């Protein structure tokens, strides 16, 4: 078992609880689960790509990746399911493992995984078949078998002939898929929407297709996010392989058209130049502010840049230093927590040809860009991991990380403690909630406001809206006995409060 260095910075020296960033010793072997891929896949894999990790409603985790057996074979996909304590779930696939002999390039970060409300699993993938780029999405049943009732024999093929495509799952389990259009297609972006069964949603746009026409050059989708109201945020770049060029951040209404109230007719031009060999991540704040990272990947020369836009699309100059965050480590992933703090996964992998991997760390910032030194997790400098590392937060707020060893021999999961209920989040703008955790009923009080008639909603840890209604009194009692155990968020006018149902 590899050694781990954890640096914990205490806000209060008298704190008696385990600090955020500590390994969760109830998971795997003292917080670390190392999965031997040769044993699980039945052969020694090459070129393993780690694509994503998600939590299921029962607290188990699904890992998604791809691999090949020799230098001439195409990539195949693998999905591994482990329970909340780190044991393989034997009822899933073959002793917890599903392999799909489905062609995959394992490139461009087109691969993603979602879990629907019925616990069926969606996988996106990209391949290059007979000289044509193909993007497709596969649906699996809860036991890992192919769900042939979805789309055509378990798959949909939204777009072909384009390299970078992105998709997102709506809160009602529909899929929206986005691509950049070529000059011959009229430039701009195109969206397609699919129903829960994989058939095109003809009520969206024109026969399920919506076009947002802008820009004078062909665009490539770099990242794509939906908010809970259905608004779409897209990062796309001008297709120029040789020279630094423009990155565009656009906001679209739920029907796919540009939201003209956002910046300049729905379009923000990145304040820094962009290279083809840069990786872009964006995430959304609760007030619809946007966080963008532009990170160097092999082949690029620009450094990493992090900046924030306001809900109206202006540079948020109160964030960090004039809208930019002063943080120089190479960024692999980001996530905005429900309390609006920013988690970064920084991975110093260097040159993957000369130096096959590197260590990584978790750092956190407040939403104004100030460092949050109450958490810091870092692997040993001698531990080498491939350049694709992902993380998520589960229903208890814990941080779960998946990383592939540099020699492709194993995929390792780390689970870190991350307290979902801090004192500063239990009372926001005089809104208080108790008991917390709660079993059957929540008591809500607000000494400096009148809650009666105010809208509120309860959202689970995946962002799915569970309840939308209004407070019936100033100190209401909210029944929660019908909720499953786990972490939830109560959103109301300018306030978000976390609570745990037990």
JSON list of C-alpha atoms in Angstrom, two decimals, residues 290-371:
[
{"chain": "A", "resi": 290, "resn": "UNK", "atom": "CA", "xyz": [-19.58, 30.71, -14.02]},
{"chain": "A", "resi": 291, "resn": "UNK", "atom": "CA", "xyz": [-16.13, 29.41, -13.08]},
{"chain": "A", "resi": 292, "resn": "UNK", "atom": "CA", "xyz": [-13.82, 28.58, -16.00]},
{"chain": "A", "resi": 293, "resn": "UNK", "atom": "CA", "xyz": [-10.45, 26.86, -16.03]},
{"chain": "A", "resi": 294, "resn": "UNK", "atom": "CA", "xyz": [-8.15, 26.64, -19.05]},
{"chain": "A", "resi": 295, "resn": "UNK", "atom": "CA", "xyz": [-5.46, 24.07, -18.38]},
{"chain": "A", "resi": 296, "resn": "UNK", "atom": "CA", "xyz": [-2.44, 22.97, -20.34]},
{"chain": "A", "resi": 297, "resn": "UNK", "atom": "CA", "xyz": [-2.43, 19.38, -21.59]},
{"chain": "A", "resi": 298, "resn": "UNK", "atom": "CA", "xyz": [0.35, 17.64, -23.59]},
{"chain": "A", "resi": 299, "resn": "UNK", "atom": "CA", "xyz": [1.10, 19.64, -26.72]},
{"chain": "A", "resi": 300, "resn": "UNK", "atom": "CA", "xyz": [0.15, 23.03, -25.30]},
{"chain": "A", "resi": 301, "resn": "UNK", "atom": "CA", "xyz": [2.38, 25.87, -24.22]},
{"chain": "A", "resi": 302, "resn": "UNK", "atom": "CA", "xyz": [0.06, 28.18, -22.27]},
{"chain": "A", "resi": 303, "resn": "UNK", "atom": "CA", "xyz": [-0.17, 27.87, -18.50]},
{"chain": "A", "resi": 304, "resn": "UNK", "atom": "CA", "xyz": [-3.31, 27.34, -16.44]},
{"chain": "A", "resi": 305, "resn": "UNK", "atom": "CA", "xyz": [-5.88, 30.13, -16.03]},
{"chain": "A", "resi": 306, "resn": "UNK", "atom": "CA", "xyz": [-8.87, 30.30, -13.65]},
{"chain": "A", "resi": 307, "resn": "UNK", "atom": "CA", "xyz": [-11.44, 33.08, -13.81]},
{"chain": "A", "resi": 308, "resn": "UNK", "atom": "CA", "xyz": [-15.04, 33.80, -12.79]},
{"chain": "A", "resi": 309, "resn": "UNK", "atom": "CA", "xyz": [-17.94, 35.42, -14.63]},
{"chain": "A", "resi": 310, "resn": "UNK", "atom": "CA", "xyz": [-20.94, 37.03, -12.98]},
{"chain": "A", "resi": 311, "resn": "UNK", "atom": "CA", "xyz": [-24.50, 35.86, -13.71]},
{"chain": "A", "resi": 312, "resn": "UNK", "atom": "CA", "xyz": [-24.70, 38.59, -16.36]},
{"chain": "A", "resi": 313, "resn": "UNK", "atom": "CA", "xyz": [-21.50, 37.42, -18.06]},
{"chain": "A", "resi": 314, "resn": "UNK", "atom": "CA", "xyz": [-19.10, 40.10, -16.82]},
{"chain": "A", "resi": 315, "resn": "UNK", "atom": "CA", "xyz": [-15.70, 39.34, -15.35]},
{"chain": "A", "resi": 316, "resn": "UNK", "atom": "CA", "xyz": [-16.25, 39.04, -11.56]},
{"chain": "A", "resi": 317, "resn": "UNK", "atom": "CA", "xyz": [-13.57, 41.51, -10.50]},
{"chain": "A", "resi": 318, "resn": "UNK", "atom": "CA", "xyz": [-14.25, 40.88, -6.78]},
{"chain": "A", "resi": 319, "resn": "UNK", "atom": "CA", "xyz": [-13.10, 37.28, -7.26]},
{"chain": "A", "resi": 320, "resn": "UNK", "atom": "CA", "xyz": [-9.44, 36.55, -6.55]},
{"chain": "A", "resi": 321, "resn": "UNK", "atom": "CA", "xyz": [-7.31, 39.22, -8.19]},
{"chain": "A", "resi": 322, "resn": "UNK", "atom": "CA", "xyz": [-9.46, 41.20, -10.61]},
{"chain": "A", "resi": 323, "resn": "UNK", "atom": "CA", "xyz": [-11.53, 38.16, -11.52]},
{"chain": "A", "resi": 324, "resn": "UNK", "atom": "CA", "xyz": [-8.63, 35.69, -11.77]},
{"chain": "A", "resi": 325, "resn": "UNK", "atom": "CA", "xyz": [-7.52, 33.09, -9.24]},
{"chain": "A", "resi": 326, "resn": "UNK", "atom": "CA", "xyz": [-3.83, 33.03, -8.40]},
{"chain": "A", "resi": 327, "resn": "UNK", "atom": "CA", "xyz": [-3.16, 29.30, -8.45]},
{"chain": "A", "resi": 328, "resn": "UNK", "atom": "CA", "xyz": [-0.52, 27.79, -10.69]},
{"chain": "A", "resi": 329, "resn": "UNK", "atom": "CA", "xyz": [-0.73, 23.99, -10.27]},
{"chain": "A", "resi": 330, "resn": "UNK", "atom": "CA", "xyz": [-1.94, 21.97, -13.31]},
{"chain": "A", "resi": 331, "resn": "UNK", "atom": "CA", "xyz": [-5.70, 21.43, -12.93]},
{"chain": "A", "resi": 332, "resn": "UNK", "atom": "CA", "xyz": [-7.34, 18.07, -13.65]},
{"chain": "A", "resi": 333, "resn": "UNK", "atom": "CA", "xyz": [-10.86, 18.58, -12.30]},
{"chain": "A", "resi": 334, "resn": "UNK", "atom": "CA", "xyz": [-13.03, 21.08, -10.44]},
{"chain": "A", "resi": 335, "resn": "UNK", "atom": "CA", "xyz": [-16.27, 21.03, -8.49]},
{"chain": "A", "resi": 336, "resn": "UNK", "atom": "CA", "xyz": [-18.33, 23.77, -6.81]},
{"chain": "A", "resi": 337, "resn": "UNK", "atom": "CA", "xyz": [-19.76, 22.49, -3.54]},
{"chain": "A", "resi": 338, "resn": "UNK", "atom": "CA", "xyz": [-23.29, 23.36, -2.44]},
{"chain": "A", "resi": 339, "resn": "UNK", "atom": "CA", "xyz": [-21.84, 25.84, 0.07]},
{"chain": "A", "resi": 340, "resn": "UNK", "atom": "CA", "xyz": [-20.26, 27.50, -3.02]},
{"chain": "A", "resi": 341, "resn": "UNK", "atom": "CA", "xyz": [-16.69, 26.67, -2.04]},
{"chain": "A", "resi": 342, "resn": "UNK", "atom": "CA", "xyz": [-14.51, 25.54, -4.94]},
{"chain": "A", "resi": 343, "resn": "UNK", "atom": "CA", "xyz": [-12.71, 22.18, -4.94]},
{"chain": "A", "resi": 344, "resn": "UNK", "atom": "CA", "xyz": [-9.78, 21.69, -7.31]},
{"chain": "A", "resi": 345, "resn": "UNK", "atom": "CA", "xyz": [-7.91, 18.51, -8.14]},
{"chain": "A", "resi": 346, "resn": "UNK", "atom": "CA", "xyz": [-4.39, 19.52, -9.18]},
{"chain": "A", "resi": 347, "resn": "UNK", "atom": "CA", "xyz": [-2.23, 16.93, -10.94]},
{"chain": "A", "resi": 348, "resn": "UNK", "atom": "CA", "xyz": [1.45, 17.51, -11.61]},
{"chain": "A", "resi": 349, "resn": "UNK", "atom": "CA", "xyz": [1.93, 14.85, -14.30]},
{"chain": "A", "resi": 350, "resn": "UNK", "atom": "CA", "xyz": [4.63, 16.68, -16.30]},
{"chain": "A", "resi": 351, "resn": "UNK", "atom": "CA", "xyz": [5.42, 15.36, -19.77]},
{"chain": "A", "resi": 352, "resn": "UNK", "atom": "CA", "xyz": [3.62, 11.98, -20.14]},
{"chain": "A", "resi": 353, "resn": "UNK", "atom": "CA", "xyz": [6.16, 10.82, -22.73]},
{"chain": "A", "resi": 354, "resn": "UNK", "atom": "CA", "xyz": [9.30, 11.54, -20.73]},
{"chain": "A", "resi": 355, "resn": "UNK", "atom": "CA", "xyz": [7.68, 11.25, -17.32]},
{"chain": "A", "resi": 356, "resn": "UNK", "atom": "CA", "xyz": [4.66, 8.92, -17.27]},
{"chain": "A", "resi": 357, "resn": "UNK", "atom": "CA", "xyz": [2.70, 10.37, -14.37]},
{"chain": "A", "resi": 358, "resn": "UNK", "atom": "CA", "xyz": [2.78, 12.36, -11.19]},
{"chain": "A", "resi": 359, "resn": "UNK", "atom": "CA", "xyz": [1.25, 13.07, -7.78]},
{"chain": "A", "resi": 360, "resn": "UNK", "atom": "CA", "xyz": [-1.97, 15.00, -7.19]},
{"chain": "A", "resi": 361, "resn": "UNK", "atom": "CA", "xyz": [-3.61, 17.06, -4.47]},
{"chain": "A", "resi": 362, "resn": "UNK", "atom": "CA", "xyz": [-7.02, 18.45, -3.42]},
{"chain": "A", "resi": 363, "resn": "UNK", "atom": "CA", "xyz": [-7.29, 22.14, -2.56]},
{"chain": "A", "resi": 364, "resn": "UNK", "atom": "CA", "xyz": [-10.27, 24.35, -1.79]},
{"chain": "A", "resi": 365, "resn": "UNK", "atom": "CA", "xyz": [-11.14, 28.04, -2.17]},
{"chain": "A", "resi": 366, "resn": "UNK", "atom": "CA", "xyz": [-13.98, 30.23, -0.94]},
{"chain": "A", "resi": 367, "resn": "UNK", "atom": "CA", "xyz": [-16.30, 31.58, -3.62]},
{"chain": "A", "resi": 368, "resn": "UNK", "atom": "CA", "xyz": [-14.48, 34.92, -3.50]},
{"chain": "A", "resi": 369, "resn": "UNK", "atom": "CA", "xyz": [-11.21, 33.24, -4.49]},
{"chain": "A", "resi": 370, "resn": "UNK", "atom": "CA", "xyz": [-9.59, 33.25, -1.05]},
{"chain": "A", "resi": 371, "resn": "UNK", "atom": "CA", "xyz": [-7.79, 29.99, -0.11]}
]
